[in-house]
Amino acid sequence: MGLLDIVPSGVITGDNVKKLFDYAQEHKFAIPAINCTTSSTVNAALEAARDQKSPLIIQFSNGGAAFYAGKGIDNKDQHASILGSIAGAYHVRAVAKHYGVPVVLHSDHCAKELLPWLDGMLAADEVYFKEHGEPLFSSHMIDLSADPKEYNIATTKKYFERCAPMKLWLEMEIGITGGEEDGVNNESADKDALYTPSEDVYEVYEALSPIAPYFSIAAAFGNVHGVYKPGNVVLRPELLEQHQKFVKDKISGDSEHPLYLVFHGGSGSSAEEIQTAVNNGVVKMNVDTDTQFAYLAGVRDFVLEHQDRLMKQIGDLSKGEGDSTPNKKYYDPRNWIRHGEKTMYKRVQQANSDLGNAGTL
C-alpha cells in the first residue's frame, strides 16, 4: 500500500497531513518544503514532485508572499503579504491536484512583528473553512524563537487554539535558526541559542498536546539559513534523538518518535546530516537558498549562451549588422523562465532524493 492509498492528491489538510507525517516517520523519509515566490516556482516544484512520485510542501515566506502579490502593492499592515499568500494558496489549490501528488500548503517563519500577516491568513482560513469544511492552508508557522521562551510558548498556544477547530497544522520554533532570511536576521545570535534543550521541547509539547495533535516543532540543532563554507556551521542532528527520548520518557509513551520535528536551514547540509535528522523523526526540511540559486542558474546560462540574440529585437550581433533574423523566440519570457524552472526542477528532485522522498507515492 502506497501513500496515495492513504491520502488524496492535491492540497491536503487536517488528519491527512497527520497521516502523511505518520507515514513519513514510519517509512523513514521527510518532505522538502520549497519556498516559492511566483507561480513559475510553484509549478516547477510541483512538476518535479509529480515526475518523482513524491509528496511536496509548498510554502510562502512573508517577503515571498508580498512579491507574489506584486511589488507595486504597499505592504503597510502586511497587506501585500496577506494578499500574496492567499493568491498563492488559491493558485496551488487550482493546479496541485492536476499534478497528482499530495501537497501541504504552508506559510513560513512568522516572527512577532509579522503576526498581523498570520492573523490575515487565519481570517482567510476561517472564511474558507465555513464554505468548504477545511482551511485554505494546510499549515502555518509561528516563529517567536527570538522572544522569551514563556512568551513564545504562551502566544503559540493561543494561536494553536484558534487553529485547532479547523484541524489546521501549526509549526513552531524553539531555539533560534541562525543566519538571515527574508528580513529575519539572527546572524548575531548567541551560539548556545542555536541548540535547543530537551526540556524546552517538552514544555512546548506539554502546552500544545492537550489541545490537538496537529503541531510540529522546529527545535534548533545548530541550523543556519543560507549556505556557508564547510566548518562554519556545526549541525548536531543527534540532539533530535535526545528530544524524542526525553518526551517519550516523560509521557511514558510507546512511540519512538512522539514529536513531529522540522529541519530549518536545510540548504547546503550533507547527506549524512539529513539522514540522521530523518532517522530521528524529522518530517519536513526547508529548502530555499539552493532552489533560488538553481532557478537563477537556468536563466543565467540561457542569457550567457544567447547574449548576442538578447541585445536587440532583430539580428544576431555575432553576425554583424546585416543579420535581420527576429529574436522573439529568445527574449519571450516563456523561454528563459522555462530554463529557470528546469534547473529548479532538478534541485527539488535532489532534495527529494536526499530526504528519501522519491517514489514514496
mmCIF file of C-alpha atoms in Angstrom:
data_model
loop_
_atom_site.group_PDB
_atom_site.id
_atom_site.type_symbol
_atom_site.label_atom_id
_atom_site.label_comp_id
_atom_site.label_asym_id
_atom_site.label_seq_id
_atom_site.Cartn_x
_atom_site.Cartn_y
_atom_site.Cartn_z
ATOM 1 C CA MET A 1 0.000 0.000 0.000
ATOM 2 C CA GLY A 2 1.428 3.369 -1.041
ATOM 3 C CA LEU A 3 0.861 6.885 0.219
ATOM 4 C CA LEU A 4 -1.886 7.628 -2.322
ATOM 5 C CA ASP A 5 -3.888 4.785 -0.758
ATOM 6 C CA ILE A 6 -3.828 6.784 2.495
ATOM 7 C CA VAL A 7 -4.161 10.445 1.435
ATOM 8 C CA PRO A 8 -5.501 12.055 -1.771
ATOM 9 C CA SER A 9 -3.625 14.095 -4.334
ATOM 10 C CA GLY A 10 -3.943 17.869 -4.277
ATOM 11 C CA VAL A 11 -3.824 20.094 -1.210
ATOM 12 C CA ILE A 12 -4.331 18.067 1.973
ATOM 13 C CA THR A 13 -5.387 19.324 5.406
ATOM 14 C CA GLY A 14 -6.128 18.142 8.932
ATOM 15 C CA ASP A 15 -5.999 14.398 9.533
ATOM 16 C CA ASN A 16 -4.499 13.824 6.089
ATOM 17 C CA VAL A 17 -1.478 15.973 6.991
ATOM 18 C CA LYS A 18 -1.050 13.897 10.143
ATOM 19 C CA LYS A 19 -1.369 10.683 8.132
ATOM 20 C CA LEU A 20 1.320 11.934 5.739
ATOM 21 C CA PHE A 21 3.732 12.751 8.543
ATOM 22 C CA ASP A 22 2.998 9.443 10.322
ATOM 23 C CA TYR A 23 3.689 7.578 7.076
ATOM 24 C CA ALA A 24 6.911 9.547 6.592
ATOM 25 C CA GLN A 25 8.168 8.666 10.060
ATOM 26 C CA GLU A 26 7.205 5.025 9.647
ATOM 27 C CA HIS A 27 8.996 4.754 6.292
ATOM 28 C CA LYS A 28 11.985 6.942 7.251
ATOM 29 C CA PHE A 29 11.640 9.842 4.850
ATOM 30 C CA ALA A 30 10.893 13.566 5.057
ATOM 31 C CA ILE A 31 9.242 16.014 2.689
ATOM 32 C CA PRO A 32 11.046 19.068 1.315
ATOM 33 C CA ALA A 33 9.317 22.398 1.910
ATOM 34 C CA ILE A 34 10.065 24.563 -1.107
ATOM 35 C CA ASN A 35 9.834 28.323 -0.688
ATOM 36 C CA CYS A 36 8.044 29.808 -3.681
ATOM 37 C CA THR A 37 7.715 33.411 -4.815
ATOM 38 C CA THR A 38 5.873 33.110 -8.138
ATOM 39 C CA SER A 39 3.526 30.764 -9.972
ATOM 40 C CA SER A 40 6.566 29.696 -12.003
ATOM 41 C CA THR A 41 8.458 28.454 -8.937
ATOM 42 C CA VAL A 42 5.313 26.720 -7.648
ATOM 43 C CA ASN A 43 4.844 24.929 -10.964
ATOM 44 C CA ALA A 44 8.498 23.869 -11.181
ATOM 45 C CA ALA A 45 8.342 22.321 -7.715
ATOM 46 C CA LEU A 46 5.071 20.520 -8.448
ATOM 47 C CA GLU A 47 6.384 19.197 -11.758
ATOM 48 C CA ALA A 48 9.475 17.808 -10.032
ATOM 49 C CA ALA A 49 7.343 16.081 -7.392
ATOM 50 C CA ARG A 50 4.978 14.615 -9.988
ATOM 51 C CA ASP A 51 7.788 13.118 -12.052
ATOM 52 C CA GLN A 52 9.413 11.658 -8.951
ATOM 53 C CA LYS A 53 6.138 10.394 -7.444
ATOM 54 C CA SER A 54 6.672 12.347 -4.239
ATOM 55 C CA PRO A 55 4.517 14.382 -1.847
ATOM 56 C CA LEU A 56 5.537 18.019 -1.527
ATOM 57 C CA ILE A 57 5.294 21.025 0.769
ATOM 58 C CA ILE A 58 4.855 24.404 -0.930
ATOM 59 C CA GLN A 59 5.465 27.340 1.380
ATOM 60 C CA PHE A 60 5.374 31.123 1.198
ATOM 61 C CA SER A 61 7.523 33.403 3.323
ATOM 62 C CA ASN A 62 6.383 36.873 4.318
ATOM 63 C CA GLY A 63 8.548 38.598 1.722
ATOM 64 C CA GLY A 64 7.901 35.921 -0.886
ATOM 65 C CA ALA A 65 4.173 36.392 -0.429
ATOM 66 C CA ALA A 66 4.465 40.162 -0.845
ATOM 67 C CA PHE A 67 6.411 39.569 -4.059
ATOM 68 C CA TYR A 68 3.717 37.147 -5.246
ATOM 69 C CA ALA A 69 1.118 39.904 -4.838
ATOM 70 C CA GLY A 70 3.317 42.361 -6.752
ATOM 71 C CA LYS A 71 5.947 44.856 -5.683
ATOM 72 C CA GLY A 72 3.587 47.642 -6.704
ATOM 73 C CA ILE A 73 1.254 46.896 -3.760
ATOM 74 C CA ASP A 74 2.011 48.652 -0.478
ATOM 75 C CA ASN A 75 2.801 46.221 2.338
ATOM 76 C CA LYS A 76 1.603 48.537 5.100
ATOM 77 C CA ASP A 77 -0.012 46.430 7.855
ATOM 78 C CA GLN A 78 1.172 43.314 5.951
ATOM 79 C CA HIS A 79 -1.437 43.998 3.262
ATOM 80 C CA ALA A 80 0.649 42.726 0.312
ATOM 81 C CA SER A 81 1.945 39.700 2.237
ATOM 82 C CA ILE A 82 -1.595 38.672 3.178
ATOM 83 C CA LEU A 83 -2.841 39.147 -0.384
ATOM 84 C CA GLY A 84 0.110 37.315 -1.904
ATOM 85 C CA SER A 85 -0.207 34.351 0.456
ATOM 86 C CA ILE A 86 -3.888 33.997 -0.332
ATOM 87 C CA ALA A 87 -3.308 34.385 -4.083
ATOM 88 C CA GLY A 88 -0.546 31.778 -3.957
ATOM 89 C CA ALA A 89 -2.751 29.430 -1.947
ATOM 90 C CA TYR A 90 -5.550 29.619 -4.488
ATOM 91 C CA HIS A 91 -3.090 29.026 -7.327
ATOM 92 C CA VAL A 92 -1.691 25.935 -5.598
ATOM 93 C CA ARG A 93 -5.196 24.654 -4.873
ATOM 94 C CA ALA A 94 -6.197 25.145 -8.521
ATOM 95 C CA VAL A 95 -3.278 23.223 -10.034
ATOM 96 C CA ALA A 96 -1.928 20.800 -7.396
ATOM 97 C CA LYS A 97 -4.491 18.051 -7.961
ATOM 98 C CA HIS A 98 -3.629 18.014 -11.656
ATOM 99 C CA TYR A 99 -0.034 17.103 -10.813
ATOM 100 C CA GLY A 100 -1.347 14.041 -8.975
ATOM 101 C CA VAL A 101 0.645 14.437 -5.737
ATOM 102 C CA PRO A 102 -0.344 15.276 -2.147
ATOM 103 C CA VAL A 103 0.629 18.847 -1.299
ATOM 104 C CA VAL A 104 0.924 20.543 2.077
ATOM 105 C CA LEU A 105 0.257 24.273 1.654
ATOM 106 C CA HIS A 106 2.245 26.157 4.266
ATOM 107 C CA SER A 107 3.352 29.635 5.347
ATOM 108 C CA ASP A 108 6.929 30.039 6.609
ATOM 109 C CA HIS A 109 8.512 31.945 9.535
ATOM 110 C CA CYS A 110 6.194 34.455 11.203
ATOM 111 C CA ALA A 111 8.079 36.495 13.785
ATOM 112 C CA LYS A 112 6.420 38.701 16.392
ATOM 113 C CA GLU A 113 6.417 41.819 14.216
ATOM 114 C CA LEU A 114 4.764 39.816 11.406
ATOM 115 C CA LEU A 115 1.831 38.461 13.427
ATOM 116 C CA PRO A 116 -0.691 40.654 11.543
ATOM 117 C CA TRP A 117 0.295 38.604 8.464
ATOM 118 C CA LEU A 118 -0.597 35.378 10.264
ATOM 119 C CA ASP A 119 -3.839 36.947 11.520
ATOM 120 C CA GLY A 120 -4.796 37.825 7.954
ATOM 121 C CA MET A 121 -4.125 34.309 6.677
ATOM 122 C CA LEU A 122 -6.058 32.772 9.566
ATOM 123 C CA ALA A 123 -9.006 35.003 8.758
ATOM 124 C CA ALA A 124 -8.909 33.675 5.194
ATOM 125 C CA ASP A 125 -8.674 30.115 6.555
ATOM 126 C CA GLU A 126 -11.780 30.685 8.672
ATOM 127 C CA VAL A 127 -13.777 32.059 5.733
ATOM 128 C CA TYR A 128 -12.706 29.125 3.550
ATOM 129 C CA PHE A 129 -13.498 26.661 6.358
ATOM 130 C CA LYS A 130 -17.073 27.912 6.678
ATOM 131 C CA GLU A 131 -17.659 27.225 2.990
ATOM 132 C CA HIS A 132 -15.584 24.089 2.400
ATOM 133 C CA GLY A 133 -15.178 22.404 5.780
ATOM 134 C CA GLU A 134 -11.393 22.766 5.692
ATOM 135 C CA PRO A 135 -8.981 25.723 5.944
ATOM 136 C CA LEU A 136 -7.461 27.394 2.893
ATOM 137 C CA PHE A 137 -3.942 26.465 4.008
ATOM 138 C CA SER A 138 -2.761 23.143 5.363
ATOM 139 C CA SER A 139 -0.481 24.711 7.946
ATOM 140 C CA HIS A 140 1.252 27.831 9.185
ATOM 141 C CA MET A 141 4.425 28.554 11.084
ATOM 142 C CA ILE A 142 4.704 30.873 14.046
ATOM 143 C CA ASP A 143 8.287 31.738 14.974
ATOM 144 C CA LEU A 144 8.695 33.567 18.251
ATOM 145 C CA SER A 145 12.050 31.920 18.958
ATOM 146 C CA ALA A 146 13.812 35.288 19.287
ATOM 147 C CA ASP A 147 11.461 36.250 22.129
ATOM 148 C CA PRO A 148 11.474 34.985 25.738
ATOM 149 C CA LYS A 149 10.534 31.308 25.981
ATOM 150 C CA GLU A 150 7.483 31.990 28.148
ATOM 151 C CA TYR A 151 6.066 34.457 25.623
ATOM 152 C CA ASN A 152 6.899 32.127 22.734
ATOM 153 C CA ILE A 153 5.047 29.152 24.188
ATOM 154 C CA ALA A 154 2.070 31.118 25.572
ATOM 155 C CA THR A 155 1.475 33.011 22.319
ATOM 156 C CA THR A 156 1.943 29.885 20.214
ATOM 157 C CA LYS A 157 -0.632 28.141 22.404
ATOM 158 C CA LYS A 158 -3.097 30.995 21.862
ATOM 159 C CA TYR A 159 -2.725 30.744 18.086
ATOM 160 C CA PHE A 160 -2.946 26.951 18.192
ATOM 161 C CA GLU A 161 -6.266 27.211 19.998
ATOM 162 C CA ARG A 162 -7.502 29.265 17.048
ATOM 163 C CA CYS A 163 -6.134 26.724 14.531
ATOM 164 C CA ALA A 164 -7.343 23.548 16.229
ATOM 165 C CA PRO A 165 -11.091 23.779 15.428
ATOM 166 C CA MET A 166 -10.149 23.773 11.728
ATOM 167 C CA LYS A 167 -7.572 20.973 12.208
ATOM 168 C CA LEU A 168 -5.083 23.478 10.859
ATOM 169 C CA TRP A 169 -1.493 22.360 11.458
ATOM 170 C CA LEU A 170 0.811 24.754 13.320
ATOM 171 C CA GLU A 171 4.604 24.648 13.226
ATOM 172 C CA MET A 172 6.544 26.499 15.903
ATOM 173 C CA GLU A 173 10.216 27.159 16.610
ATOM 174 C CA ILE A 174 12.001 26.838 19.939
ATOM 175 C CA GLY A 175 15.669 27.804 19.819
ATOM 176 C CA ILE A 176 16.986 30.034 17.072
ATOM 177 C CA THR A 177 17.863 29.293 13.452
ATOM 178 C CA GLY A 178 20.952 31.375 12.737
ATOM 179 C CA GLY A 179 21.779 33.479 9.703
ATOM 180 C CA GLU A 180 19.415 35.766 7.828
ATOM 181 C CA GLU A 181 16.400 35.028 5.685
ATOM 182 C CA ASP A 182 13.681 37.250 4.308
ATOM 183 C CA GLY A 183 14.339 40.097 6.723
ATOM 184 C CA VAL A 184 14.575 37.916 9.858
ATOM 185 C CA ASN A 185 18.179 38.349 10.981
ATOM 186 C CA ASN A 186 19.742 36.098 13.620
ATOM 187 C CA GLU A 187 23.336 36.469 12.439
ATOM 188 C CA SER A 188 24.443 37.850 15.821
ATOM 189 C CA ALA A 189 22.554 35.293 17.940
ATOM 190 C CA ASP A 190 24.301 33.628 20.874
ATOM 191 C CA LYS A 191 25.655 30.292 19.605
ATOM 192 C CA ASP A 192 24.166 28.467 22.605
ATOM 193 C CA ALA A 193 20.712 29.569 21.431
ATOM 194 C CA LEU A 194 21.255 27.540 18.236
ATOM 195 C CA TYR A 195 20.885 24.298 20.249
ATOM 196 C CA THR A 196 17.529 23.702 21.949
ATOM 197 C CA PRO A 197 17.484 21.832 25.298
ATOM 198 C CA SER A 198 15.153 18.824 25.500
ATOM 199 C CA GLU A 199 13.434 20.417 28.491
ATOM 200 C CA ASP A 200 12.296 23.324 26.318
ATOM 201 C CA VAL A 201 10.973 20.958 23.659
ATOM 202 C CA TYR A 202 8.956 19.120 26.287
ATOM 203 C CA GLU A 203 7.490 22.408 27.556
ATOM 204 C CA VAL A 204 6.133 23.022 24.064
ATOM 205 C CA TYR A 205 4.716 19.511 23.840
ATOM 206 C CA GLU A 206 3.148 19.866 27.297
ATOM 207 C CA ALA A 207 1.433 23.133 26.294
ATOM 208 C CA LEU A 208 0.155 22.094 22.856
ATOM 209 C CA SER A 209 -0.613 18.360 23.012
ATOM 210 C CA PRO A 210 -3.746 18.723 25.209
ATOM 211 C CA ILE A 211 -5.269 20.965 22.514
ATOM 212 C CA ALA A 212 -4.762 18.814 19.393
ATOM 213 C CA PRO A 213 -2.110 16.614 17.741
ATOM 214 C CA TYR A 214 -1.689 18.897 14.717
ATOM 215 C CA PHE A 215 1.612 20.584 15.524
ATOM 216 C CA SER A 216 5.301 20.253 14.749
ATOM 217 C CA ILE A 217 8.398 21.658 16.390
ATOM 218 C CA ALA A 218 11.450 23.215 14.766
ATOM 219 C CA ALA A 219 13.978 22.542 17.522
ATOM 220 C CA ALA A 220 17.342 24.145 16.807
ATOM 221 C CA PHE A 221 20.368 21.892 16.432
ATOM 222 C CA GLY A 222 22.834 24.413 15.003
ATOM 223 C CA ASN A 223 20.740 25.280 11.957
ATOM 224 C CA VAL A 224 21.593 28.354 9.901
ATOM 225 C CA HIS A 225 19.724 29.882 6.975
ATOM 226 C CA GLY A 226 21.730 30.147 3.772
ATOM 227 C CA VAL A 227 24.802 28.300 2.510
ATOM 228 C CA TYR A 228 28.188 28.710 4.175
ATOM 229 C CA LYS A 229 31.702 27.316 3.836
ATOM 230 C CA PRO A 230 32.194 23.842 5.365
ATOM 231 C CA GLY A 231 33.076 24.098 9.040
ATOM 232 C CA ASN A 232 31.274 27.407 9.600
ATOM 233 C CA VAL A 233 28.082 25.630 10.637
ATOM 234 C CA VAL A 234 28.088 22.823 13.223
ATOM 235 C CA LEU A 235 24.906 20.789 12.954
ATOM 236 C CA ARG A 236 24.107 18.277 15.698
ATOM 237 C CA PRO A 237 21.093 16.309 14.403
ATOM 238 C CA GLU A 238 21.781 13.642 17.023
ATOM 239 C CA LEU A 239 20.213 16.049 19.543
ATOM 240 C CA LEU A 240 16.848 15.302 17.942
ATOM 241 C CA GLU A 241 17.043 11.705 19.142
ATOM 242 C CA GLN A 242 17.558 13.026 22.681
ATOM 243 C CA HIS A 243 14.442 15.193 22.361
ATOM 244 C CA GLN A 244 12.354 12.232 21.210
ATOM 245 C CA LYS A 245 13.585 10.021 24.054
ATOM 246 C CA PHE A 246 13.117 12.767 26.655
ATOM 247 C CA VAL A 247 9.491 13.352 25.658
ATOM 248 C CA LYS A 248 8.780 9.630 25.305
ATOM 249 C CA ASP A 249 10.036 9.028 28.845
ATOM 250 C CA LYS A 250 8.086 11.992 30.218
ATOM 251 C CA ILE A 251 4.784 10.804 28.774
ATOM 252 C CA SER A 252 5.520 7.072 29.208
ATOM 253 C CA GLY A 253 4.683 6.674 25.521
ATOM 254 C CA ASP A 254 5.107 3.723 23.171
ATOM 255 C CA SER A 255 6.153 5.627 20.057
ATOM 256 C CA GLU A 256 9.870 6.109 19.464
ATOM 257 C CA HIS A 257 9.016 9.426 17.806
ATOM 258 C CA PRO A 258 6.297 11.241 19.769
ATOM 259 C CA LEU A 259 7.376 14.532 18.136
ATOM 260 C CA TYR A 260 6.966 15.748 14.569
ATOM 261 C CA LEU A 261 10.229 17.622 14.031
ATOM 262 C CA VAL A 262 11.260 20.140 11.374
ATOM 263 C CA PHE A 263 14.702 20.814 9.874
ATOM 264 C CA HIS A 264 15.271 24.501 9.094
ATOM 265 C CA GLY A 265 18.221 25.822 7.110
ATOM 266 C CA GLY A 266 18.447 22.642 5.034
ATOM 267 C CA SER A 267 20.313 24.168 2.079
ATOM 268 C CA GLY A 268 23.944 23.082 1.982
ATOM 269 C CA SER A 269 23.520 20.245 4.511
ATOM 270 C CA SER A 270 25.378 16.976 3.990
ATOM 271 C CA ALA A 271 23.589 13.745 3.100
ATOM 272 C CA GLU A 272 24.701 12.248 6.421
ATOM 273 C CA GLU A 273 23.286 15.162 8.441
ATOM 274 C CA ILE A 274 19.997 14.926 6.577
ATOM 275 C CA GLN A 275 19.747 11.167 7.069
ATOM 276 C CA THR A 276 20.451 11.452 10.798
ATOM 277 C CA ALA A 277 17.722 14.080 11.142
ATOM 278 C CA VAL A 278 15.208 11.948 9.228
ATOM 279 C CA ASN A 279 16.030 8.878 11.299
ATOM 280 C CA ASN A 280 15.283 10.948 14.403
ATOM 281 C CA GLY A 281 11.761 11.913 13.378
ATOM 282 C CA VAL A 282 12.153 14.943 11.097
ATOM 283 C CA VAL A 283 9.216 15.027 8.659
ATOM 284 C CA LYS A 284 9.872 18.366 6.919
ATOM 285 C CA MET A 285 13.010 20.117 5.718
ATOM 286 C CA ASN A 286 13.024 23.673 4.412
ATOM 287 C CA VAL A 287 14.820 24.330 1.124
ATOM 288 C CA ASP A 288 15.087 27.887 -0.163
ATOM 289 C CA THR A 289 18.614 29.163 -0.813
ATOM 290 C CA ASP A 290 19.573 26.213 -3.026
ATOM 291 C CA THR A 291 16.423 26.384 -5.148
ATOM 292 C CA GLN A 292 16.827 30.150 -5.564
ATOM 293 C CA PHE A 293 20.317 29.632 -6.954
ATOM 294 C CA ALA A 294 19.168 26.715 -9.100
ATOM 295 C CA TYR A 295 16.441 28.835 -10.712
ATOM 296 C CA LEU A 296 18.918 31.599 -11.416
ATOM 297 C CA ALA A 297 21.372 29.139 -12.977
ATOM 298 C CA GLY A 298 18.952 28.185 -15.723
ATOM 299 C CA VAL A 299 18.143 31.790 -16.615
ATOM 300 C CA ARG A 300 21.780 32.879 -16.329
ATOM 301 C CA ASP A 301 23.085 30.111 -18.578
ATOM 302 C CA PHE A 302 20.421 30.789 -21.201
ATOM 303 C CA VAL A 303 21.275 34.507 -21.259
ATOM 304 C CA LEU A 304 25.013 33.853 -21.488
ATOM 305 C CA GLU A 305 24.549 31.334 -24.290
ATOM 306 C CA HIS A 306 22.292 33.621 -26.335
ATOM 307 C CA GLN A 307 23.545 37.063 -25.354
ATOM 308 C CA ASP A 308 24.117 38.068 -28.993
ATOM 309 C CA ARG A 309 20.409 37.449 -29.625
ATOM 310 C CA LEU A 310 19.232 39.213 -26.487
ATOM 311 C CA MET A 311 20.750 42.658 -27.032
ATOM 312 C CA LYS A 312 18.123 43.745 -29.559
ATOM 313 C CA GLN A 313 14.863 42.547 -31.067
ATOM 314 C CA ILE A 314 16.230 41.800 -34.532
ATOM 315 C CA GLY A 315 19.597 40.389 -35.540
ATOM 316 C CA ASP A 316 22.456 38.362 -34.105
ATOM 317 C CA LEU A 317 25.309 40.663 -33.013
ATOM 318 C CA SER A 318 27.864 37.982 -33.813
ATOM 319 C CA LYS A 319 26.741 38.045 -37.457
ATOM 320 C CA GLY A 320 27.041 41.793 -37.899
ATOM 321 C CA GLU A 321 24.570 44.469 -38.942
ATOM 322 C CA GLY A 322 23.366 42.515 -41.981
ATOM 323 C CA ASP A 323 21.504 39.890 -39.966
ATOM 324 C CA SER A 324 17.764 40.556 -39.723
ATOM 325 C CA THR A 325 16.545 37.399 -38.022
ATOM 326 C CA PRO A 326 13.852 38.109 -35.400
ATOM 327 C CA ASN A 327 14.870 37.272 -31.825
ATOM 328 C CA LYS A 328 11.422 36.924 -30.295
ATOM 329 C CA LYS A 329 11.822 33.235 -29.537
ATOM 330 C CA TYR A 330 14.874 34.099 -27.425
ATOM 331 C CA TYR A 331 13.518 37.021 -25.378
ATOM 332 C CA ASP A 332 10.000 35.646 -24.936
ATOM 333 C CA PRO A 333 9.763 35.218 -21.108
ATOM 334 C CA ARG A 334 8.215 31.793 -21.596
ATOM 335 C CA ASN A 335 11.566 30.638 -22.963
ATOM 336 C CA TRP A 336 14.100 31.931 -20.452
ATOM 337 C CA ILE A 337 11.749 31.471 -17.487
ATOM 338 C CA ARG A 338 11.289 27.850 -18.510
ATOM 339 C CA HIS A 339 15.052 27.366 -18.327
ATOM 340 C CA GLY A 340 14.933 28.568 -14.720
ATOM 341 C CA GLU A 341 12.132 26.126 -13.993
ATOM 342 C CA LYS A 342 14.132 23.238 -15.436
ATOM 343 C CA THR A 343 17.155 23.812 -13.217
ATOM 344 C CA MET A 344 14.988 24.397 -10.138
ATOM 345 C CA TYR A 345 13.159 21.161 -11.015
ATOM 346 C CA LYS A 346 16.442 19.259 -10.777
ATOM 347 C CA ARG A 347 17.287 20.769 -7.369
ATOM 348 C CA VAL A 348 13.844 19.890 -5.972
ATOM 349 C CA GLN A 349 14.349 16.326 -7.156
ATOM 350 C CA GLN A 350 17.750 16.257 -5.466
ATOM 351 C CA ALA A 351 16.077 17.331 -2.209
ATOM 352 C CA ASN A 352 13.527 14.528 -2.603
ATOM 353 C CA SER A 353 16.307 12.011 -3.121
ATOM 354 C CA ASP A 354 18.346 13.315 -0.169
ATOM 355 C CA LEU A 355 15.294 13.009 2.106
ATOM 356 C CA GLY A 356 14.277 9.546 0.894
ATOM 357 C CA ASN A 357 11.087 11.063 -0.512
ATOM 358 C CA ALA A 358 11.477 9.925 -4.138
ATOM 359 C CA GLY A 359 8.975 7.272 -5.210
ATOM 360 C CA THR A 360 7.030 7.291 -1.952
ATOM 361 C CA LEU A 361 3.590 7.523 -3.565
#
